Every structure is written in structure tokens, then in C-alpha cells.
mmCIF file of N, CA, C and O in Angstrom:
data_model
loop_
_atom_site.group_PDB
_atom_site.id
_atom_site.type_symbol
_atom_site.label_atom_id
_atom_site.label_comp_id
_atom_site.label_asym_id
_atom_site.label_seq_id
_atom_site.Cartn_x
_atom_site.Cartn_y
_atom_site.Cartn_z
ATOM 1 N N MET A 254 -3.450 -12.760 6.249
ATOM 2 C CA MET A 254 -4.097 -11.596 5.966
ATOM 3 C C MET A 254 -4.372 -10.911 7.441
ATOM 4 O O MET A 254 -4.800 -11.570 8.337
ATOM 5 N N LEU A 255 -4.025 -9.635 7.485
ATOM 6 C CA LEU A 255 -4.248 -8.929 8.688
ATOM 7 C C LEU A 255 -5.076 -7.733 8.436
ATOM 8 O O LEU A 255 -4.758 -6.966 7.478
ATOM 9 N N HIS A 256 -6.125 -7.581 9.222
ATOM 10 C CA HIS A 256 -6.888 -6.358 9.096
ATOM 11 C C HIS A 256 -6.656 -5.460 10.351
ATOM 12 O O HIS A 256 -6.833 -6.024 11.478
ATOM 13 N N LEU A 257 -6.375 -4.242 10.222
ATOM 14 C CA LEU A 257 -6.141 -3.350 11.369
ATOM 15 C C LEU A 257 -7.039 -2.133 11.185
ATOM 16 O O LEU A 257 -6.764 -1.203 10.478
ATOM 17 N N PRO A 258 -8.198 -2.134 11.884
ATOM 18 C CA PRO A 258 -9.094 -1.000 11.755
ATOM 19 C C PRO A 258 -8.425 0.321 12.372
ATOM 20 O O PRO A 258 -7.847 0.245 13.437
ATOM 21 N N VAL A 259 -8.493 1.358 11.659
ATOM 22 C CA VAL A 259 -7.941 2.624 12.042
ATOM 23 C C VAL A 259 -8.946 3.736 11.706
ATOM 24 O O VAL A 259 -9.622 3.737 10.589
ATOM 25 N N THR A 260 -9.118 4.700 12.549
ATOM 26 C CA THR A 260 -10.044 5.796 12.226
ATOM 27 C C THR A 260 -9.203 6.933 11.610
ATOM 28 O O THR A 260 -8.182 7.363 12.077
ATOM 29 N N ALA A 261 -9.705 7.397 10.480
ATOM 30 C CA ALA A 261 -9.029 8.472 9.733
ATOM 31 C C ALA A 261 -10.047 9.463 9.222
ATOM 32 O O ALA A 261 -11.208 9.094 9.003
ATOM 33 N N ALA A 262 -9.684 10.667 9.113
ATOM 34 C CA ALA A 262 -10.583 11.766 8.735
ATOM 35 C C ALA A 262 -11.012 11.501 7.319
ATOM 36 O O ALA A 262 -12.184 11.882 7.009
ATOM 37 N N ASP A 263 -10.212 11.060 6.469
ATOM 38 C CA ASP A 263 -10.540 10.952 5.083
ATOM 39 C C ASP A 263 -9.685 9.857 4.495
ATOM 40 O O ASP A 263 -8.741 9.379 5.061
ATOM 41 N N GLN A 264 -9.907 9.528 3.150
ATOM 42 C CA GLN A 264 -9.075 8.494 2.460
ATOM 43 C C GLN A 264 -7.651 8.894 2.322
ATOM 44 O O GLN A 264 -6.771 7.971 2.540
ATOM 45 N N ASP A 265 -7.337 10.144 2.087
ATOM 46 C CA ASP A 265 -5.914 10.473 1.877
ATOM 47 C C ASP A 265 -5.221 10.315 3.200
ATOM 48 O O ASP A 265 -4.134 9.906 3.158
ATOM 49 N N GLN A 266 -5.827 10.743 4.350
ATOM 50 C CA GLN A 266 -5.140 10.510 5.579
ATOM 51 C C GLN A 266 -4.917 8.919 5.854
ATOM 52 O O GLN A 266 -3.882 8.571 6.350
ATOM 53 N N ALA A 267 -5.904 8.145 5.541
ATOM 54 C CA ALA A 267 -5.771 6.710 5.709
ATOM 55 C C ALA A 267 -4.662 6.185 4.882
ATOM 56 O O ALA A 267 -3.877 5.369 5.232
ATOM 57 N N LEU A 268 -4.532 6.644 3.627
ATOM 58 C CA LEU A 268 -3.497 6.199 2.736
ATOM 59 C C LEU A 268 -2.138 6.554 3.214
ATOM 60 O O LEU A 268 -1.232 5.833 3.220
ATOM 61 N N ARG A 269 -1.995 7.779 3.796
ATOM 62 C CA ARG A 269 -0.755 8.299 4.276
ATOM 63 C C ARG A 269 -0.319 7.436 5.544
ATOM 64 O O ARG A 269 0.838 7.075 5.608
ATOM 65 N N PHE A 270 -1.217 7.149 6.434
ATOM 66 C CA PHE A 270 -1.035 6.377 7.602
ATOM 67 C C PHE A 270 -0.485 4.986 7.167
ATOM 68 O O PHE A 270 0.488 4.374 7.701
ATOM 69 N N ALA A 271 -1.245 4.325 6.239
ATOM 70 C CA ALA A 271 -1.020 2.965 5.778
ATOM 71 C C ALA A 271 0.363 2.931 5.166
ATOM 72 O O ALA A 271 1.150 1.975 5.321
ATOM 73 N N TYR A 272 0.673 3.920 4.342
ATOM 74 C CA TYR A 272 2.045 4.000 3.721
ATOM 75 C C TYR A 272 3.146 4.107 4.743
ATOM 76 O O TYR A 272 4.140 3.242 4.729
ATOM 77 N N ALA A 273 2.964 4.940 5.753
ATOM 78 C CA ALA A 273 3.990 5.055 6.848
ATOM 79 C C ALA A 273 4.178 3.786 7.688
ATOM 80 O O ALA A 273 5.218 3.422 7.989
ATOM 81 N N LEU A 274 2.977 3.227 7.957
ATOM 82 C CA LEU A 274 3.011 1.973 8.766
ATOM 83 C C LEU A 274 3.667 0.834 7.965
ATOM 84 O O LEU A 274 4.607 0.141 8.473
ATOM 85 N N ALA A 275 3.303 0.677 6.676
ATOM 86 C CA ALA A 275 3.882 -0.410 5.918
ATOM 87 C C ALA A 275 5.385 -0.200 5.643
ATOM 88 O O ALA A 275 6.147 -1.218 5.799
ATOM 89 N N ARG A 276 5.826 1.085 5.428
ATOM 90 C CA ARG A 276 7.315 1.269 5.281
ATOM 91 C C ARG A 276 8.003 1.022 6.568
ATOM 92 O O ARG A 276 9.140 0.612 6.498
ATOM 93 N N SER A 277 7.404 1.249 7.698
ATOM 94 C CA SER A 277 8.020 0.960 8.927
ATOM 95 C C SER A 277 8.244 -0.604 9.243
ATOM 96 O O SER A 277 9.077 -0.968 10.044
ATOM 97 N N LEU A 278 7.480 -1.326 8.519
ATOM 98 C CA LEU A 278 7.449 -2.772 8.799
ATOM 99 C C LEU A 278 8.165 -3.547 7.645
ATOM 100 O O LEU A 278 8.159 -4.814 7.608
ATOM 101 N N VAL A 279 8.887 -2.794 6.723
ATOM 102 C CA VAL A 279 9.411 -3.437 5.512
ATOM 103 C C VAL A 279 10.362 -4.577 5.879
ATOM 104 O O VAL A 279 10.582 -5.423 5.004
ATOM 105 N N LEU A 280 11.056 -4.499 6.988
ATOM 106 C CA LEU A 280 12.038 -5.580 7.302
ATOM 107 C C LEU A 280 11.444 -6.766 7.967
ATOM 108 O O LEU A 280 12.166 -7.829 8.235
ATOM 109 N N VAL A 281 10.188 -6.849 8.269
ATOM 110 C CA VAL A 281 9.566 -8.057 8.820
ATOM 111 C C VAL A 281 9.508 -9.105 7.817
ATOM 112 O O VAL A 281 8.817 -8.923 6.702
ATOM 113 N N PRO A 282 10.112 -10.327 8.089
ATOM 114 C CA PRO A 282 10.041 -11.362 7.107
ATOM 115 C C PRO A 282 8.590 -11.863 6.881
ATOM 116 O O PRO A 282 7.717 -11.973 7.681
ATOM 117 N N GLY A 283 8.299 -12.129 5.563
ATOM 118 C CA GLY A 283 7.014 -12.632 5.293
ATOM 119 C C GLY A 283 5.991 -11.594 4.956
ATOM 120 O O GLY A 283 4.822 -11.903 4.595
ATOM 121 N N LEU A 284 6.281 -10.325 5.204
ATOM 122 C CA LEU A 284 5.295 -9.245 5.092
ATOM 123 C C LEU A 284 5.469 -8.651 3.650
ATOM 124 O O LEU A 284 6.533 -8.149 3.332
ATOM 125 N N GLU A 285 4.502 -8.556 2.900
ATOM 126 C CA GLU A 285 4.482 -7.981 1.497
ATOM 127 C C GLU A 285 3.866 -6.622 1.639
ATOM 128 O O GLU A 285 2.647 -6.411 1.517
ATOM 129 N N VAL A 286 4.682 -5.630 1.983
ATOM 130 C CA VAL A 286 4.120 -4.268 2.254
ATOM 131 C C VAL A 286 3.540 -3.650 0.982
ATOM 132 O O VAL A 286 2.592 -2.879 1.100
ATOM 133 N N ALA A 287 4.025 -3.997 -0.181
ATOM 134 C CA ALA A 287 3.511 -3.430 -1.429
ATOM 135 C C ALA A 287 2.009 -3.940 -1.707
ATOM 136 O O ALA A 287 1.462 -3.336 -2.587
ATOM 137 N N GLY A 288 1.632 -4.972 -1.021
ATOM 138 C CA GLY A 288 0.267 -5.452 -1.120
ATOM 139 C C GLY A 288 -0.731 -4.736 -0.234
ATOM 140 O O GLY A 288 -1.915 -5.119 -0.175
ATOM 141 N N ALA A 289 -0.256 -3.675 0.500
ATOM 142 C CA ALA A 289 -1.258 -2.913 1.412
ATOM 143 C C ALA A 289 -2.399 -2.317 0.638
ATOM 144 O O ALA A 289 -2.065 -1.672 -0.411
ATOM 145 N N THR A 290 -3.528 -2.288 1.142
ATOM 146 C CA THR A 290 -4.689 -1.622 0.615
ATOM 147 C C THR A 290 -5.431 -0.985 1.745
ATOM 148 O O THR A 290 -5.339 -1.309 2.946
ATOM 149 N N VAL A 291 -6.278 -0.003 1.462
ATOM 150 C CA VAL A 291 -7.104 0.746 2.383
ATOM 151 C C VAL A 291 -8.512 0.606 1.813
ATOM 152 O O VAL A 291 -8.810 0.677 0.614
ATOM 153 N N SER A 292 -9.494 0.456 2.775
ATOM 154 C CA SER A 292 -10.886 0.501 2.488
ATOM 155 C C SER A 292 -11.772 1.092 3.540
ATOM 156 O O SER A 292 -11.323 1.180 4.722
ATOM 157 N N ALA A 293 -12.913 1.528 3.273
ATOM 158 C CA ALA A 293 -13.863 2.067 4.225
ATOM 159 C C ALA A 293 -14.447 0.926 4.978
ATOM 160 O O ALA A 293 -14.637 -0.256 4.379
ATOM 161 N N GLU A 294 -14.780 1.018 6.221
ATOM 162 C CA GLU A 294 -15.348 -0.069 7.030
ATOM 163 C C GLU A 294 -16.550 -0.723 6.487
ATOM 164 O O GLU A 294 -16.784 -1.868 6.416
ATOM 165 N N ASP A 295 -17.400 0.187 5.887
ATOM 166 C CA ASP A 295 -18.662 -0.324 5.323
ATOM 167 C C ASP A 295 -18.671 -0.721 3.827
ATOM 168 O O ASP A 295 -19.667 -0.961 3.239
ATOM 169 N N ALA A 296 -17.501 -0.672 3.277
ATOM 170 C CA ALA A 296 -17.220 -1.053 1.862
ATOM 171 C C ALA A 296 -15.914 -1.794 1.689
ATOM 172 O O ALA A 296 -15.016 -1.492 0.962
ATOM 173 N N GLN A 297 -15.660 -2.779 2.572
ATOM 174 C CA GLN A 297 -14.333 -3.461 2.567
ATOM 175 C C GLN A 297 -14.017 -4.169 1.270
ATOM 176 O O GLN A 297 -12.901 -4.499 1.033
ATOM 177 N N HIS A 298 -15.034 -4.452 0.442
ATOM 178 C CA HIS A 298 -14.749 -5.046 -0.911
ATOM 179 C C HIS A 298 -14.250 -3.994 -1.900
ATOM 180 O O HIS A 298 -13.775 -4.495 -2.978
ATOM 181 N N VAL A 299 -14.224 -2.715 -1.588
ATOM 182 C CA VAL A 299 -13.653 -1.697 -2.511
ATOM 183 C C VAL A 299 -12.390 -1.239 -1.851
ATOM 184 O O VAL A 299 -12.366 -0.530 -0.854
ATOM 185 N N ARG A 300 -11.284 -1.733 -2.353
ATOM 186 C CA ARG A 300 -9.985 -1.477 -1.767
ATOM 187 C C ARG A 300 -9.177 -0.488 -2.719
ATOM 188 O O ARG A 300 -9.257 -0.593 -3.899
ATOM 189 N N ARG A 301 -8.357 0.366 -2.017
ATOM 190 C CA ARG A 301 -7.461 1.263 -2.810
ATOM 191 C C ARG A 301 -6.059 0.920 -2.429
ATOM 192 O O ARG A 301 -5.700 0.780 -1.326
ATOM 193 N N TRP A 302 -5.209 0.697 -3.492
ATOM 194 C CA TRP A 302 -3.774 0.297 -3.302
ATOM 195 C C TRP A 302 -3.096 1.516 -2.593
ATOM 196 O O TRP A 302 -3.278 2.592 -2.946
ATOM 197 N N VAL A 303 -2.200 1.184 -1.627
ATOM 198 C CA VAL A 303 -1.381 2.093 -1.005
ATOM 199 C C VAL A 303 -0.176 2.343 -1.863
ATOM 200 O O VAL A 303 0.333 3.445 -2.008
ATOM 201 N N PHE A 304 0.368 1.226 -2.504
ATOM 202 C CA PHE A 304 1.580 1.227 -3.289
ATOM 203 C C PHE A 304 1.029 0.925 -4.694
ATOM 204 O O PHE A 304 -0.019 0.463 -4.923
ATOM 205 N N CYS A 305 1.852 1.273 -5.652
ATOM 206 C CA CYS A 305 1.633 0.941 -7.058
ATOM 207 C C CYS A 305 1.413 -0.639 -7.150
ATOM 208 O O CYS A 305 2.157 -1.371 -6.516
ATOM 209 N N ASP A 306 0.478 -1.012 -7.894
ATOM 210 C CA ASP A 306 0.132 -2.496 -8.002
ATOM 211 C C ASP A 306 0.829 -3.221 -9.145
ATOM 212 O O ASP A 306 0.562 -4.357 -9.392
ATOM 213 N N ARG A 307 1.752 -2.474 -9.827
ATOM 214 C CA ARG A 307 2.390 -3.111 -11.004
ATOM 215 C C ARG A 307 3.476 -4.046 -10.509
ATOM 216 O O ARG A 307 4.247 -3.755 -9.634
ATOM 217 N N ILE A 308 3.526 -5.109 -11.146
ATOM 218 C CA ILE A 308 4.661 -6.176 -10.826
ATOM 219 C C ILE A 308 5.793 -6.024 -11.806
ATOM 220 O O ILE A 308 5.538 -5.842 -13.056
ATOM 221 N N MET A 309 7.007 -5.879 -11.235
ATOM 222 C CA MET A 309 8.234 -5.650 -12.044
ATOM 223 C C MET A 309 8.682 -6.924 -12.692
ATOM 224 O O MET A 309 8.212 -8.023 -12.309
ATOM 225 N N ALA A 310 9.645 -6.814 -13.500
ATOM 226 C CA ALA A 310 10.209 -7.941 -14.185
ATOM 227 C C ALA A 310 10.768 -9.024 -13.247
ATOM 228 O O ALA A 310 10.669 -10.267 -13.605
ATOM 229 N N ASP A 311 11.256 -8.590 -12.097
ATOM 230 C CA ASP A 311 11.813 -9.595 -11.154
ATOM 231 C C ASP A 311 10.752 -10.128 -10.189
ATOM 232 O O ASP A 311 11.006 -10.776 -9.275
ATOM 233 N N ARG A 312 9.454 -9.901 -10.558
ATOM 234 C CA ARG A 312 8.287 -10.444 -9.851
ATOM 235 C C ARG A 312 7.981 -9.723 -8.511
ATOM 236 O O ARG A 312 7.086 -10.082 -7.723
ATOM 237 N N ARG A 313 8.753 -8.576 -8.204
ATOM 238 C CA ARG A 313 8.444 -7.827 -7.044
ATOM 239 C C ARG A 313 7.508 -6.727 -7.444
ATOM 240 O O ARG A 313 7.437 -6.372 -8.657
ATOM 241 N N ARG A 314 6.734 -6.129 -6.535
ATOM 242 C CA ARG A 314 5.870 -5.038 -6.877
ATOM 243 C C ARG A 314 6.671 -3.725 -6.720
ATOM 244 O O ARG A 314 7.633 -3.640 -5.984
ATOM 245 N N CYS A 315 6.195 -2.723 -7.476
ATOM 246 C CA CYS A 315 6.721 -1.395 -7.277
ATOM 247 C C CYS A 315 6.383 -0.878 -5.955
ATOM 248 O O CYS A 315 5.267 -1.028 -5.506
ATOM 249 N N LEU A 316 7.440 -0.265 -5.295
ATOM 250 C CA LEU A 316 7.181 0.310 -3.945
ATOM 251 C C LEU A 316 6.870 1.767 -3.975
ATOM 252 O O LEU A 316 6.843 2.466 -2.816
ATOM 253 N N ALA A 317 6.544 2.412 -5.096
ATOM 254 C CA ALA A 317 6.174 3.793 -5.150
ATOM 255 C C ALA A 317 4.672 3.879 -4.707
ATOM 256 O O ALA A 317 3.999 2.863 -4.786
ATOM 257 N N ARG A 318 4.281 5.039 -4.429
ATOM 258 C CA ARG A 318 2.835 5.190 -3.914
ATOM 259 C C ARG A 318 1.969 4.971 -5.173
ATOM 260 O O ARG A 318 2.362 5.120 -6.237
ATOM 261 N N ALA A 319 0.796 4.475 -4.929
ATOM 262 C CA ALA A 319 -0.229 4.302 -6.059
ATOM 263 C C ALA A 319 -0.357 5.645 -6.813
ATOM 264 O O ALA A 319 -0.308 6.605 -6.206
ATOM 265 N N ASP A 320 -0.640 5.469 -8.068
ATOM 266 C CA ASP A 320 -0.792 6.669 -8.956
ATOM 267 C C ASP A 320 0.365 7.592 -9.000
ATOM 268 O O ASP A 320 0.232 8.822 -9.212
ATOM 269 N N HIS A 321 1.614 7.006 -8.822
ATOM 270 C CA HIS A 321 2.850 7.836 -8.770
ATOM 271 C C HIS A 321 3.115 8.363 -10.233
ATOM 272 O O HIS A 321 2.633 7.663 -11.213
ATOM 273 N N ASP A 322 3.939 9.406 -10.314
ATOM 274 C CA ASP A 322 4.457 9.821 -11.547
ATOM 275 C C ASP A 322 5.818 9.159 -11.873
ATOM 276 O O ASP A 322 6.559 8.768 -10.923
ATOM 277 N N GLY A 323 6.169 9.033 -13.177
ATOM 278 C CA GLY A 323 7.481 8.408 -13.390
ATOM 279 C C GLY A 323 7.476 6.931 -13.497
ATOM 280 O O GLY A 323 6.445 6.358 -13.199
ATOM 281 N N PRO A 324 8.729 6.354 -13.730
ATOM 282 C CA PRO A 324 8.778 4.967 -13.861
ATOM 283 C C PRO A 324 8.580 4.205 -12.501
ATOM 284 O O PRO A 324 8.815 4.780 -11.486
ATOM 285 N N CYS A 325 8.290 2.902 -12.601
ATOM 286 C CA CYS A 325 8.030 2.083 -11.493
ATOM 287 C C CYS A 325 9.400 1.770 -10.887
ATOM 288 O O CYS A 325 10.437 1.701 -11.632
ATOM 289 N N ASP A 326 9.502 1.354 -9.602
ATOM 290 C CA ASP A 326 10.814 1.209 -8.952
ATOM 291 C C ASP A 326 10.525 0.279 -7.724
ATOM 292 O O ASP A 326 9.883 0.641 -6.789
ATOM 293 N N PRO A 327 11.071 -1.006 -7.835
ATOM 294 C CA PRO A 327 10.796 -1.988 -6.740
ATOM 295 C C PRO A 327 11.598 -1.689 -5.462
ATOM 296 O O PRO A 327 11.377 -2.350 -4.401
ATOM 297 N N ASP A 328 12.530 -0.710 -5.605
ATOM 298 C CA ASP A 328 13.391 -0.412 -4.358
ATOM 299 C C ASP A 328 13.227 1.004 -3.827
ATOM 300 O O ASP A 328 13.961 1.443 -3.006
ATOM 301 N N ARG A 329 12.088 1.655 -4.107
ATOM 302 C CA ARG A 329 11.886 2.944 -3.571
ATOM 303 C C ARG A 329 11.737 3.012 -2.137
ATOM 304 O O ARG A 329 11.234 2.259 -1.459
#
């Protein structure tokens, strides 16, 4: 588990940053980018998924943004 504190103006900005960072690290072995979450510093027990949290038939997570429209896709 890695925690990386980042200052963001609001939750949407934090989610965009986390999405971009996770996507840039997708080729790092052992890193499950689809498991990335964002939380406020004073409420770390309340986490918001960066990516869709649905698990696909092949046991991989959907790589679309959380709350996406349309079908899930583990290769997005």
C-alpha cells in the first residue's frame, strides 16, 4: 500500500490527478492501477474510487473512470 499526499483544490481535481498518475504507471509490475482511490486527509476512511470498481469475468477490474457511462472494459 502506498499513500501519496497531494494538495488539490477539490475532489474532482484530485480524481483527475490520480487518474493521470495511475495511467502513467500502468506498466509497473505489481501495481494494480484500477485499485486507486482518493480520500480527504481528515477522512481517509472515506475513499472514492478513481476507476470503476467492478470486477470483470477474467478477474481484472474495469479501467474506465468510476461512474462511467456504457459497458465496463478492462482494457480502456
